[in-house]
PDB file of C-alpha atoms in Angstrom:
ATOM      1  CA  MET A  10     -15.364  13.974 -10.459  1.00 41.00           C
ATOM      2  CA  THR A  11     -19.146  14.136  -9.428  1.00 41.00           C
ATOM      3  CA  LYS A  12     -20.019  12.429  -6.318  1.00 48.00           C
ATOM      4  CA  LEU A  13     -22.080   9.159  -7.368  1.00 48.00           C
ATOM      5  CA  PRO A  14     -24.639   6.682  -4.929  1.00 49.00           C
ATOM      6  CA  LEU A  15     -22.958   4.174  -3.947  1.00 51.00           C
ATOM      7  CA  GLY A  16     -23.188   1.457  -6.059  1.00 50.00           C
ATOM      8  CA  SER A  17     -23.411   3.385  -9.161  1.00 50.00           C
ATOM      9  CA  ARG A  18     -20.168   2.761 -12.011  1.00 58.00           C
ATOM     10  CA  ALA A  19     -18.016   5.954 -13.373  1.00 69.00           C
ATOM     11  CA  ARG A  20     -15.019   5.930 -15.442  1.00 84.00           C
ATOM     12  CA  PHE A  21     -11.500   7.283 -14.018  1.00 94.00           C
ATOM     13  CA  ASP A  22      -8.472   8.566 -14.744  1.00 93.00           C
ATOM     14  CA  ASN A  23      -5.346   9.826 -13.758  1.00 94.00           C
ATOM     15  CA  SER A  24      -4.666  13.893 -14.001  1.00 90.00           C
ATOM     16  CA  LEU A  25      -2.196  13.852 -16.848  1.00 92.00           C
ATOM     17  CA  PRO A  26      -1.705  10.849 -19.306  1.00 91.00           C
ATOM     18  CA  THR A  27      -0.762   7.271 -18.447  1.00 94.00           C
ATOM     19  CA  LYS A  28       0.487   3.960 -19.912  1.00 89.00           C
ATOM     20  CA  VAL A  29      -0.688   0.822 -18.058  1.00 85.00           C
ATOM     21  CA  TRP A  30      -1.100  -1.097 -20.525  1.00 76.00           C
ATOM     22  CA  PHE A  31       2.552  -2.639 -22.312  1.00 75.00           C
ATOM     23  CA  SER A  32       2.897  -3.669 -26.356  1.00 76.00           C
ATOM     24  CA  ALA A  33       2.383  -7.400 -27.548  1.00 76.00           C
ATOM     25  CA  LYS A  34       6.243  -6.981 -28.493  1.00 83.00           C
ATOM     26  CA  ASP A  35       7.036  -5.733 -24.480  1.00 81.00           C
ATOM     27  CA  ALA A  36       5.105  -9.087 -23.387  1.00 82.00           C
ATOM     28  CA  THR A  37       7.273 -11.089 -25.227  1.00 87.00           C
ATOM     29  CA  ARG A  38      10.525  -9.764 -23.582  1.00 88.00           C
ATOM     30  CA  ILE A  39       8.739 -10.025 -19.348  1.00 85.00           C
ATOM     31  CA  LEU A  40       7.650 -13.879 -20.675  1.00 83.00           C
ATOM     32  CA  HIS A  41      10.935 -14.599 -21.639  1.00 78.00           C
ATOM     33  CA  ARG A  42      12.700 -12.719 -18.089  1.00 85.00           C
ATOM     34  CA  LEU A  43      10.388 -14.050 -16.169  1.00 80.00           C
ATOM     35  CA  LEU A  44      11.133 -17.708 -17.713  1.00 78.00           C
ATOM     36  CA  CYS A  45      15.210 -17.338 -18.671  1.00 80.00           C
ATOM     37  CA  GLY A  46      16.110 -14.396 -16.553  1.00 82.00           C
ATOM     38  CA  THR A  47      18.928 -14.057 -13.191  1.00 85.00           C
ATOM     39  CA  GLU A  48      17.036 -12.189 -11.018  1.00 88.00           C
ATOM     40  CA  LYS A  49      16.640 -13.898  -7.862  1.00 91.00           C
ATOM     41  CA  ARG A  50      12.882 -12.870  -7.772  1.00 91.00           C
ATOM     42  CA  VAL A  51      12.316 -15.044  -4.529  1.00 92.00           C
ATOM     43  CA  PRO A  52      14.802 -15.248  -0.927  1.00 92.00           C
ATOM     44  CA  GLN A  53      17.081 -18.439  -1.008  1.00 88.00           C
ATOM     45  CA  GLY A  54      16.458 -18.392   2.966  1.00 89.00           C
ATOM     46  CA  LYS A  55      13.073 -17.933   4.886  1.00 90.00           C
ATOM     47  CA  VAL A  56      12.153 -14.136   5.696  1.00 91.00           C
ATOM     48  CA  PRO A  57      12.632 -13.523   9.101  1.00 90.00           C
ATOM     49  CA  LEU A  58       8.994 -12.295  10.874  1.00 94.00           C
ATOM     50  CA  VAL A  59       8.049 -10.738  14.748  1.00 94.00           C
ATOM     51  CA  TYR A  60       4.831 -13.434  15.123  1.00 95.00           C
ATOM     52  CA  ARG A  61       2.076 -11.940  16.839  1.00 94.00           C
ATOM     53  CA  SER A  62      -1.423 -13.273  18.861  1.00 92.00           C
ATOM     54  CA  ARG A  63      -4.391 -10.384  19.831  1.00 91.00           C
ATOM     55  CA  GLU A  64      -2.472  -9.774  23.309  1.00 89.00           C
ATOM     56  CA  SER A  65       1.132  -9.109  21.712  1.00 90.00           C
ATOM     57  CA  PHE A  66      -0.815  -6.260  19.040  1.00 87.00           C
ATOM     58  CA  VAL A  67      -1.664  -4.082  23.381  1.00 74.00           C
ATOM     59  CA  THR A  68       1.137  -1.754  23.572  1.00 63.00           C
ATOM     60  CA  PRO A  69       1.326   1.476  25.648  1.00 58.00           C
ATOM     61  CA  VAL A  70      -0.633   4.182  24.124  1.00 60.00           C
ATOM     62  CA  THR A  71       1.677   7.432  23.762  1.00 68.00           C
ATOM     63  CA  GLN A  72       1.788  10.524  21.503  1.00 75.00           C
ATOM     64  CA  GLU A  73       3.683   8.798  19.112  1.00 89.00           C
ATOM     65  CA  PRO A  74       2.589   6.647  16.317  1.00 95.00           C
ATOM     66  CA  ALA A  75       3.464   3.019  16.686  1.00 94.00           C
ATOM     67  CA  PHE A  76       3.288   0.766  13.527  1.00 96.00           C
ATOM     68  CA  THR A  77       3.376  -2.910  12.603  1.00 96.00           C
ATOM     69  CA  TRP A  78       4.001  -3.580   9.400  1.00 97.00           C
ATOM     70  CA  LEU A  79       2.275  -7.194   8.116  1.00 98.00           C
ATOM     71  CA  GLY A  80       3.369  -7.428   4.899  1.00 97.00           C
ATOM     72  CA  TRP A  81       2.868  -5.483   1.057  1.00 98.00           C
ATOM     73  CA  ASN A  82       1.303  -2.397   1.569  1.00 98.00           C
ATOM     74  CA  THR A  83      -0.841  -4.291   5.127  1.00 98.00           C
ATOM     75  CA  MET A  84       0.145  -1.556   8.206  1.00 98.00           C
ATOM     76  CA  LEU A  85      -1.527  -1.435  10.976  1.00 97.00           C
ATOM     77  CA  ILE A  86      -0.628   2.658  12.285  1.00 97.00           C
ATOM     78  CA  ASN A  87      -2.008   3.081  16.074  1.00 95.00           C
ATOM     79  CA  MET A  88      -1.889   6.767  16.198  1.00 94.00           C
ATOM     80  CA  SER A  89      -4.334   9.263  18.442  1.00 91.00           C
ATOM     81  CA  GLY A  90      -5.936   6.476  20.296  1.00 91.00           C
ATOM     82  CA  MET A  91      -7.110   5.119  16.882  1.00 94.00           C
ATOM     83  CA  THR A  92      -5.834   1.506  14.860  1.00 95.00           C
ATOM     84  CA  ILE A  93      -5.921   1.672  11.077  1.00 97.00           C
ATOM     85  CA  LEU A  94      -5.245  -0.772   9.686  1.00 98.00           C
ATOM     86  CA  THR A  95      -3.574  -0.290   5.459  1.00 98.00           C
ATOM     87  CA  ASP A  96      -4.551  -2.300   1.602  1.00 98.00           C
ATOM     88  CA  PRO A  97      -5.841  -5.708   4.306  1.00 98.00           C
ATOM     89  CA  VAL A  98      -4.725  -8.430   2.692  1.00 98.00           C
ATOM     90  CA  LEU A  99      -3.122 -11.386   4.850  1.00 97.00           C
ATOM     91  CA  SER A 100      -3.954 -14.156   2.509  1.00 96.00           C
ATOM     92  CA  ARG A 101      -1.714 -16.930   0.738  1.00 96.00           C
ATOM     93  CA  ARG A 102      -2.529 -15.808  -2.185  1.00 96.00           C
ATOM     94  CA  ALA A 103      -3.258 -11.977  -3.846  1.00 95.00           C
ATOM     95  CA  SER A 104      -5.535 -13.430  -6.300  1.00 93.00           C
ATOM     96  CA  PRO A 105      -9.247 -13.771  -7.021  1.00 90.00           C
ATOM     97  CA  THR A 106      -8.672 -17.986  -6.360  1.00 85.00           C
ATOM     98  CA  GLY A 107      -6.080 -19.357  -3.340  1.00 78.00           C
ATOM     99  CA  LEU A 108      -5.635 -22.603  -5.908  1.00 83.00           C
ATOM    100  CA  TRP A 109      -3.108 -20.231  -8.341  1.00 88.00           C
ATOM    101  CA  GLY A 110      -1.794 -16.761  -8.632  1.00 88.00           C
ATOM    102  CA  PRO A 111       1.356 -14.208  -5.968  1.00 92.00           C
ATOM    103  CA  SER A 112       1.499 -16.283  -2.853  1.00 95.00           C
ATOM    104  CA  ARG A 113       3.246 -14.681  -0.513  1.00 96.00           C
ATOM    105  CA  LEU A 114       7.266 -14.725  -0.018  1.00 96.00           C
ATOM    106  CA  HIS A 115       7.098 -14.254   3.106  1.00 95.00           C
ATOM    107  CA  ASP A 116       3.934 -15.678   6.018  1.00 96.00           C
ATOM    108  CA  ALA A 117       2.053 -13.206   7.880  1.00 97.00           C
ATOM    109  CA  PRO A 118       3.270 -12.330  11.095  1.00 97.00           C
ATOM    110  CA  CYS A 119      -0.337 -12.822  12.266  1.00 97.00           C
ATOM    111  CA  SER A 120      -3.854 -14.198  11.376  1.00 96.00           C
ATOM    112  CA  VAL A 121      -6.747 -12.037  10.658  1.00 96.00           C
ATOM    113  CA  HIS A 122      -8.183 -13.369  14.035  1.00 94.00           C
ATOM    114  CA  ASP A 123      -5.179 -12.439  15.737  1.00 95.00           C
ATOM    115  CA  LEU A 124      -5.909  -9.022  15.304  1.00 96.00           C
ATOM    116  CA  PRO A 125      -6.781  -6.590  17.967  1.00 94.00           C
ATOM    117  CA  LYS A 126      -9.713  -4.091  17.042  1.00 94.00           C
ATOM    118  CA  ILE A 127      -9.717  -2.094  13.959  1.00 96.00           C
ATOM    119  CA  ASP A 128     -11.379   1.600  13.621  1.00 96.00           C
ATOM    120  CA  VAL A 129     -10.613   2.601  10.253  1.00 98.00           C
ATOM    121  CA  VAL A 130      -9.961  -0.189   7.400  1.00 98.00           C
ATOM    122  CA  LEU A 131      -8.044   2.573   4.836  1.00 98.00           C
ATOM    123  CA  ILE A 132      -7.847   1.219   1.693  1.00 98.00           C
ATOM    124  CA  SER A 133      -5.990   3.256  -1.213  1.00 98.00           C
ATOM    125  CA  HIS A 134      -7.201   0.712  -5.178  1.00 98.00           C
ATOM    126  CA  ASP A 135      -8.932  -1.754  -6.081  1.00 97.00           C
ATOM    127  CA  HIS A 136      -6.238  -4.789  -7.101  1.00 97.00           C
ATOM    128  CA  TYR A 137      -6.127  -7.911  -5.939  1.00 97.00           C
ATOM    129  CA  ASP A 138      -3.064  -7.424  -3.439  1.00 97.00           C
ATOM    130  CA  HIS A 139      -4.086  -4.305  -1.801  1.00 98.00           C
ATOM    131  CA  LEU A 140      -8.032  -5.523  -1.139  1.00 98.00           C
ATOM    132  CA  ASP A 141      -8.521  -9.002  -0.472  1.00 97.00           C
ATOM    133  CA  ARG A 142     -11.717 -10.725  -0.106  1.00 97.00           C
ATOM    134  CA  ALA A 143     -10.902 -13.482   2.533  1.00 96.00           C
ATOM    135  CA  THR A 144      -9.245  -9.815   4.965  1.00 97.00           C
ATOM    136  CA  VAL A 145     -11.835  -7.820   4.524  1.00 97.00           C
ATOM    137  CA  ARG A 146     -15.203 -10.211   4.891  1.00 96.00           C
ATOM    138  CA  ALA A 147     -13.124 -10.992   8.029  1.00 95.00           C
ATOM    139  CA  LEU A 148     -12.562  -8.541   9.069  1.00 95.00           C
ATOM    140  CA  ASN A 149     -16.952  -7.192   9.574  1.00 92.00           C
ATOM    141  CA  SER A 150     -17.157  -5.556  12.581  1.00 87.00           C
ATOM    142  CA  ALA A 151     -20.397  -3.326  13.456  1.00 84.00           C
ATOM    143  CA  ASP A 152     -17.106  -0.811  15.164  1.00 89.00           C
ATOM    144  CA  THR A 153     -14.949  -1.037  12.092  1.00 97.00           C
ATOM    145  CA  ALA A 154     -15.540   1.381   8.995  1.00 98.00           C
ATOM    146  CA  PHE A 155     -14.222   1.534   5.581  1.00 98.00           C
ATOM    147  CA  VAL A 156     -12.342   4.269   4.277  1.00 98.00           C
ATOM    148  CA  VAL A 157     -12.256   4.132   0.266  1.00 98.00           C
ATOM    149  CA  PRO A 158     -12.331   5.962  -3.087  1.00 98.00           C
ATOM    150  CA  LEU A 159     -14.704   6.416  -5.119  1.00 97.00           C
ATOM    151  CA  GLY A 160     -16.640   3.126  -6.640  1.00 96.00           C
ATOM    152  CA  ILE A 161     -15.046   0.189  -4.252  1.00 97.00           C
ATOM    153  CA  GLY A 162     -18.244   0.640  -2.062  1.00 97.00           C
ATOM    154  CA  ARG A 163     -20.221  -1.371  -4.197  1.00 96.00           C
ATOM    155  CA  ILE A 164     -17.383  -3.928  -4.055  1.00 97.00           C
ATOM    156  CA  LEU A 165     -17.201  -4.027  -0.354  1.00 97.00           C
ATOM    157  CA  LYS A 166     -22.000  -3.990  -0.041  1.00 97.00           C
ATOM    158  CA  ARG A 167     -21.400  -7.615  -2.413  1.00 96.00           C
ATOM    159  CA  TRP A 168     -19.376  -8.758   0.937  1.00 96.00           C
ATOM    160  CA  GLY A 169     -21.448  -8.380   3.404  1.00 96.00           C
ATOM    161  CA  ILE A 170     -20.030  -4.437   4.325  1.00 96.00           C
ATOM    162  CA  THR A 171     -22.614  -2.756   5.751  1.00 94.00           C
ATOM    163  CA  GLU A 172     -23.368   0.570   3.631  1.00 94.00           C
ATOM    164  CA  SER A 173     -23.676   2.961   7.034  1.00 94.00           C
ATOM    165  CA  ARG A 174     -19.802   1.968   7.060  1.00 96.00           C
ATOM    166  CA  ILE A 175     -18.304   2.153   3.580  1.00 97.00           C
ATOM    167  CA  HIS A 176     -16.852   5.331   3.928  1.00 98.00           C
ATOM    168  CA  GLU A 177     -15.988   6.692  -0.143  1.00 98.00           C
ATOM    169  CA  LEU A 178     -14.150  10.056  -1.241  1.00 98.00           C
ATOM    170  CA  GLN A 179     -12.402  11.044  -4.186  1.00 97.00           C
ATOM    171  CA  TRP A 180      -9.747  13.052  -4.571  1.00 98.00           C
ATOM    172  CA  TRP A 181      -9.551  15.995  -1.385  1.00 98.00           C
ATOM    173  CA  GLU A 182     -12.353  15.625   0.447  1.00 98.00           C
ATOM    174  CA  ASP A 183     -11.818  14.587   4.166  1.00 98.00           C
ATOM    175  CA  ILE A 184     -13.888  12.945   6.828  1.00 98.00           C
ATOM    176  CA  THR A 185     -13.442  12.939   9.504  1.00 98.00           C
ATOM    177  CA  ILE A 186     -13.525   9.245  12.265  1.00 98.00           C
ATOM    178  CA  GLY A 187     -12.854   9.500  16.030  1.00 96.00           C
ATOM    179  CA  SER A 188      -9.694  11.598  16.351  1.00 95.00           C
ATOM    180  CA  VAL A 189      -8.800  11.528  12.801  1.00 97.00           C
ATOM    181  CA  THR A 190      -9.017  13.276   9.815  1.00 98.00           C
ATOM    182  CA  LEU A 191      -8.296  11.251   6.125  1.00 98.00           C
ATOM    183  CA  THR A 192      -8.044  12.940   3.208  1.00 98.00           C
ATOM    184  CA  ALA A 193      -8.117  10.983  -0.114  1.00 98.00           C
ATOM    185  CA  THR A 194      -5.280  12.187  -2.592  1.00 98.00           C
ATOM    186  CA  PRO A 195      -5.113  12.033  -6.189  1.00 98.00           C
ATOM    187  CA  ALA A 196      -1.944   9.166  -7.180  1.00 98.00           C
ATOM    188  CA  ARG A 197      -1.224   7.869 -10.749  1.00 97.00           C
ATOM    189  CA  HIS A 198      -2.069   4.221 -10.964  1.00 97.00           C
ATOM    190  CA  TYR A 199      -5.695   3.305 -12.408  1.00 95.00           C
ATOM    191  CA  SER A 200      -8.029  -0.257 -10.645  1.00 96.00           C
ATOM    192  CA  GLY A 201      -9.650  -2.988 -12.518  1.00 94.00           C
ATOM    193  CA  ARG A 202      -9.997  -6.394 -10.417  1.00 94.00           C
ATOM    194  CA  GLY A 203     -10.530  -8.267 -13.692  1.00 88.00           C
ATOM    195  CA  LEU A 204     -10.777  -7.228 -17.797  1.00 81.00           C
ATOM    196  CA  ALA A 205     -14.491  -5.868 -17.620  1.00 84.00           C
ATOM    197  CA  ASP A 206     -13.651  -3.000 -14.599  1.00 90.00           C
ATOM    198  CA  ARG A 207     -10.640  -1.360 -15.562  1.00 88.00           C
ATOM    199  CA  TYR A 208     -10.913   2.503 -14.183  1.00 92.00           C
ATOM    200  CA  ALA A 209     -14.583   2.482 -12.673  1.00 94.00           C
ATOM    201  CA  SER A 210     -13.070   2.870  -9.473  1.00 96.00           C
ATOM    202  CA  LEU A 211     -11.022   6.072  -7.623  1.00 97.00           C
ATOM    203  CA  TRP A 212      -7.705   4.918  -6.745  1.00 98.00           C
ATOM    204  CA  ALA A 213      -5.943   7.813  -4.189  1.00 98.00           C
ATOM    205  CA  GLY A 214      -3.095   7.580  -1.660  1.00 98.00           C
ATOM    206  CA  TRP A 215      -4.581   9.062   2.462  1.00 99.00           C
ATOM    207  CA  SER A 216      -3.300  11.205   4.359  1.00 98.00           C
ATOM    208  CA  ILE A 217      -3.751  10.794   7.954  1.00 98.00           C
ATOM    209  CA  ALA A 218      -4.197  13.940  10.274  1.00 98.00           C
ATOM    210  CA  GLY A 219      -4.556  13.522  14.099  1.00 96.00           C
ATOM    211  CA  PRO A 220      -3.953  16.011  16.956  1.00 95.00           C
ATOM    212  CA  THR A 221      -0.139  15.674  17.018  1.00 94.00           C
ATOM    213  CA  HIS A 222       1.456  14.004  13.707  1.00 97.00           C
ATOM    214  CA  ARG A 223       0.557  13.168  10.423  1.00 98.00           C
ATOM    215  CA  LEU A 224       1.255  10.768   8.295  1.00 98.00           C
ATOM    216  CA  PHE A 225       0.927   9.678   4.539  1.00 98.00           C
ATOM    217  CA  PHE A 226      -0.188   6.562   2.784  1.00 98.00           C
ATOM    218  CA  GLY A 227       0.894   6.704  -0.672  1.00 98.00           C
ATOM    219  CA  GLY A 228      -1.353   3.768  -1.411  1.00 97.00           C
ATOM    220  CA  ASP A 229      -0.071   2.106  -5.221  1.00 97.00           C
ATOM    221  CA  THR A 230       1.229   4.856  -7.005  1.00 98.00           C
ATOM    222  CA  GLY A 231       3.866   6.296  -9.975  1.00 98.00           C
ATOM    223  CA  TYR A 232       6.187   9.269  -9.718  1.00 98.00           C
ATOM    224  CA  PHE A 233       3.748  12.704 -10.411  1.00 97.00           C
ATOM    225  CA  SER A 234       4.207  16.256  -9.734  1.00 95.00           C
ATOM    226  CA  GLY A 235       1.013  16.096  -7.291  1.00 97.00           C
ATOM    227  CA  PHE A 236       3.085  14.930  -4.660  1.00 98.00           C
ATOM    228  CA  SER A 237       4.432  19.053  -3.647  1.00 98.00           C
ATOM    229  CA  GLU A 238       0.188  19.885  -3.981  1.00 98.00           C
ATOM    230  CA  ILE A 239      -0.051  17.407  -1.605  1.00 98.00           C
ATOM    231  CA  ALA A 240       2.051  18.767   0.782  1.00 98.00           C
ATOM    232  CA  ARG A 241       0.984  22.197   0.187  1.00 98.00           C
ATOM    233  CA  ARG A 242      -2.566  21.662   0.693  1.00 98.00           C
ATOM    234  CA  LEU A 243      -1.471  18.717   3.979  1.00 98.00           C
ATOM    235  CA  GLY A 244       1.855  18.186   4.610  1.00 97.00           C
ATOM    236  CA  PRO A 245       4.210  18.390   6.079  1.00 98.00           C
ATOM    237  CA  PHE A 246       4.114  14.519   7.085  1.00 98.00           C
ATOM    238  CA  ASP A 247       5.948  12.685   9.963  1.00 98.00           C
ATOM    239  CA  ALA A 248       6.219   9.898   8.024  1.00 98.00           C
ATOM    240  CA  THR A 249       5.338   9.100   4.925  1.00 98.00           C
ATOM    241  CA  LEU A 250       4.025   5.112   3.784  1.00 98.00           C
ATOM    242  CA  LEU A 251       5.575   4.744   0.182  1.00 98.00           C
ATOM    243  CA  PRO A 252       5.446   1.681  -1.994  1.00 98.00           C
ATOM    244  CA  ILE A 253       9.145   0.731  -3.076  1.00 98.00           C
ATOM    245  CA  GLY A 254       8.182  -2.504  -5.271  1.00 97.00           C
ATOM    246  CA  ALA A 255       6.824  -4.224  -8.305  1.00 96.00           C
ATOM    247  CA  TYR A 256       8.338  -1.714 -10.580  1.00 96.00           C
ATOM    248  CA  SER A 257      10.044  -2.122 -14.377  1.00 94.00           C
ATOM    249  CA  ARG A 258      10.333  -0.076 -17.235  1.00 92.00           C
ATOM    250  CA  TYR A 259       7.999  -1.629 -19.131  1.00 93.00           C
ATOM    251  CA  TRP A 260       4.874  -0.169 -16.248  1.00 93.00           C
ATOM    252  CA  LYS A 261       6.963   2.919 -14.738  1.00 94.00           C
ATOM    253  CA  ASP A 262       4.002   5.681 -15.141  1.00 96.00           C
ATOM    254  CA  VAL A 263       1.417   3.000 -12.261  1.00 96.00           C
ATOM    255  CA  HIS A 264       4.719   1.966  -9.780  1.00 97.00           C
ATOM    256  CA  LEU A 265       7.036   3.963  -8.003  1.00 98.00           C
ATOM    257  CA  SER A 266      11.068   2.718  -7.798  1.00 98.00           C
ATOM    258  CA  PRO A 267      12.271   3.426  -4.808  1.00 98.00           C
ATOM    259  CA  GLU A 268      14.300   6.096  -6.217  1.00 98.00           C
ATOM    260  CA  GLN A 269      11.338   7.943  -7.069  1.00 98.00           C
ATOM    261  CA  ALA A 270       9.882   7.531  -4.234  1.00 98.00           C
ATOM    262  CA  VAL A 271      13.112   9.359  -1.874  1.00 98.00           C
ATOM    263  CA  ARG A 272      11.911  12.202  -4.811  1.00 98.00           C
ATOM    264  CA  ALA A 273       8.000  11.091  -2.928  1.00 98.00           C
ATOM    265  CA  HIS A 274       8.845  11.892   0.099  1.00 98.00           C
ATOM    266  CA  MET A 275      10.559  14.416  -0.233  1.00 98.00           C
ATOM    267  CA  ASP A 276       8.118  17.093  -2.285  1.00 98.00           C
ATOM    268  CA  LEU A 277       5.118  15.703   0.232  1.00 98.00           C
ATOM    269  CA  GLN A 278       8.077  17.028   3.207  1.00 98.00           C
ATOM    270  CA  GLY A 279       8.376  13.886   4.688  1.00 98.00           C
ATOM    271  CA  GLY A 280       9.957  13.544   8.174  1.00 97.00           C
ATOM    272  CA  VAL A 281      10.883   9.124   7.965  1.00 97.00           C
ATOM    273  CA  LEU A 282      10.653   7.102   4.986  1.00 97.00           C
ATOM    274  CA  ILE A 283       8.553   4.130   5.584  1.00 97.00           C
ATOM    275  CA  PRO A 284       8.662   1.718   2.383  1.00 97.00           C
ATOM    276  CA  MET A 285       6.166  -0.491   1.882  1.00 98.00           C
ATOM    277  CA  HIS A 286       4.704  -3.318  -1.300  1.00 98.00           C
ATOM    278  CA  TYR A 287       7.857  -4.705  -1.124  1.00 97.00           C
ATOM    279  CA  ALA A 288       9.393  -8.433  -0.181  1.00 95.00           C
ATOM    280  CA  THR A 289       5.740 -10.009  -0.358  1.00 97.00           C
ATOM    281  CA  PHE A 290       4.526 -10.545  -3.279  1.00 96.00           C
ATOM    282  CA  ASN A 291       6.951 -11.296  -6.753  1.00 93.00           C
ATOM    283  CA  LEU A 292       5.146  -9.508  -8.877  1.00 94.00           C
ATOM    284  CA  ALA A 293       7.512  -7.726 -11.485  1.00 94.00           C
ATOM    285  CA  LEU A 294      11.334  -8.595 -12.685  1.00 93.00           C
ATOM    286  CA  HIS A 295      13.179  -7.491  -9.792  1.00 94.00           C
ATOM    287  CA  ASP A 296      15.489  -9.373  -6.856  1.00 94.00           C
ATOM    288  CA  TRP A 297      12.659  -9.871  -4.007  1.00 95.00           C
ATOM    289  CA  ASP A 298      15.179  -7.386  -2.472  1.00 94.00           C
ATOM    290  CA  GLU A 299      16.667  -5.388  -4.185  1.00 96.00           C
ATOM    291  CA  PRO A 300      13.366  -2.662  -4.023  1.00 96.00           C
ATOM    292  CA  LEU A 301      15.072  -1.954   0.186  1.00 95.00           C
ATOM    293  CA  ILE A 302      19.003  -2.311  -0.836  1.00 95.00           C
ATOM    294  CA  ARG A 303      17.830   0.261  -3.749  1.00 96.00           C
ATOM    295  CA  CYS A 304      16.302   2.508  -1.040  1.00 96.00           C
ATOM    296  CA  LEU A 305      19.075   2.978   1.853  1.00 95.00           C
ATOM    297  CA  ASN A 306      20.923   3.982  -1.114  1.00 95.00           C
ATOM    298  CA  ALA A 307      18.550   6.695  -1.992  1.00 97.00           C
ATOM    299  CA  ALA A 308      17.749   7.744   1.021  1.00 96.00           C
ATOM    300  CA  ALA A 309      21.488   7.479   2.328  1.00 95.00           C
ATOM    301  CA  GLN A 310      21.918  10.406  -0.310  1.00 97.00           C
ATOM    302  CA  HIS A 311      19.627  12.433   0.467  1.00 97.00           C
ATOM    303  CA  GLU A 312      20.359  12.116   3.425  1.00 96.00           C
ATOM    304  CA  VAL A 313      16.923  10.828   3.973  1.00 96.00           C
ATOM    305  CA  ARG A 314      15.675   8.592   7.491  1.00 95.00           C
ATOM    306  CA  VAL A 315      13.783   5.219   6.886  1.00 95.00           C
ATOM    307  CA  LEU A 316      12.382   2.883   9.199  1.00 95.00           C
ATOM    308  CA  CYS A 317      12.004  -0.282   7.696  1.00 94.00           C
ATOM    309  CA  PRO A 318      11.577  -3.250  10.165  1.00 93.00           C
ATOM    310  CA  PRO A 319      10.566  -6.852   9.812  1.00 94.00           C
ATOM    311  CA  PRO A 320       7.002  -8.177   9.280  1.00 95.00           C
ATOM    312  CA  GLY A 321       5.241  -8.043  12.233  1.00 96.00           C
ATOM    313  CA  ARG A 322       7.647  -6.463  14.471  1.00 93.00           C
ATOM    314  CA  ILE A 323       6.078  -2.681  15.960  1.00 93.00           C
ATOM    315  CA  VAL A 324       8.079   0.315  15.854  1.00 93.00           C
ATOM    316  CA  ASN A 325       7.869   3.984  16.329  1.00 92.00           C
ATOM    317  CA  LEU A 326       9.171   7.204  14.617  1.00 91.00           C
ATOM    318  CA  SER A 327      12.202   7.372  17.127  1.00 86.00           C
ATOM    319  CA  ASP A 328      13.419   3.255  15.977  1.00 84.00           C
ATOM    320  CA  CYS A 329      14.565   4.720  12.419  1.00 68.00           C
ATOM    321  CA  THR A 330      18.578   4.762  13.283  1.00 55.00           C
ATOM    322  CA  HIS A 331      18.117   1.263  14.093  1.00 51.00           C
ATOM    323  CA  ASN A 332      17.209  -0.966  11.658  1.00 60.00           C
ATOM    324  CA  ALA A 333      18.983  -4.285  11.091  1.00 60.00           C
ATOM    325  CA  VAL A 334      19.936  -5.937   7.579  1.00 70.00           C
ATOM    326  CA  TRP A 335      16.478  -8.579   8.527  1.00 75.00           C
ATOM    327  CA  TRP A 336      16.019  -9.084   4.810  1.00 72.00           C
ATOM    328  CA  SER A 337      19.657 -10.943   3.365  1.00 65.00           C
ATOM    329  CA  ASN A 338      19.690 -14.621   3.694  1.00 52.00           C
TER     330      ASN A 338
END
């Protein structure tokens, strides 16, 4: 890939053949499952949350990273004196409008205005459940850097983000902001906020390296051999933040199953697995809590440590032995 001027258009692709579209016959089967399936795609009761105010985000400064999962792929990471927010989506719907589209299965643990000062907004790709206009515009501060894959800069500029604060990277490029180095890594996915801009921007995972710890944020991806290459170049990682939900046999190339997420974690030479991309939006045909149950079962078979707090709870890597079954209702 060639570095392009901010705002330029290009077409990006995966490093191996990847099926994104499904057939008309499959579409009919999917619609039948949506209308007549027996899956419990929404929780029966209220999902437990830890609600946060701006004051409650203040935590003691330690060498160990702290994590606050705000739902789906939105994670607040405190690391090496830096505050990083991944794939910020705190709106009610993952949609171009607030009137229709996938709605949250639980409230956001805080409003965007309750967040602490954000040093870096880190974005994996441009899909609505990973890049939300209202949330991004509310984060538009002179002190916040936006680190994004190639092509997303033009979207942020349209939303009022100053060009000097937008840092577009292609795979294997890195940038150091404060005490952390962020490296864009290959992923197996696709982009597009509509039919006309499919593949017009890049998708990526991210290595987040500080003086004492290394993290990997997977964004959204299917399984591929590139995880081992990422580990060879940038690992090992103290923790991997990987998507485990919204999978289906109809789009298996672009989303990890829970078992594949565990396998990817091991490929990445990860210490603790932190699951993401589940239990917030109903975007697939499985039970709403199935991803985490399957992930924990697969992790136990391979003796992989998992950290899966409820939305809003602040945790660090040493908390992984205290997971409670918060999702069962």
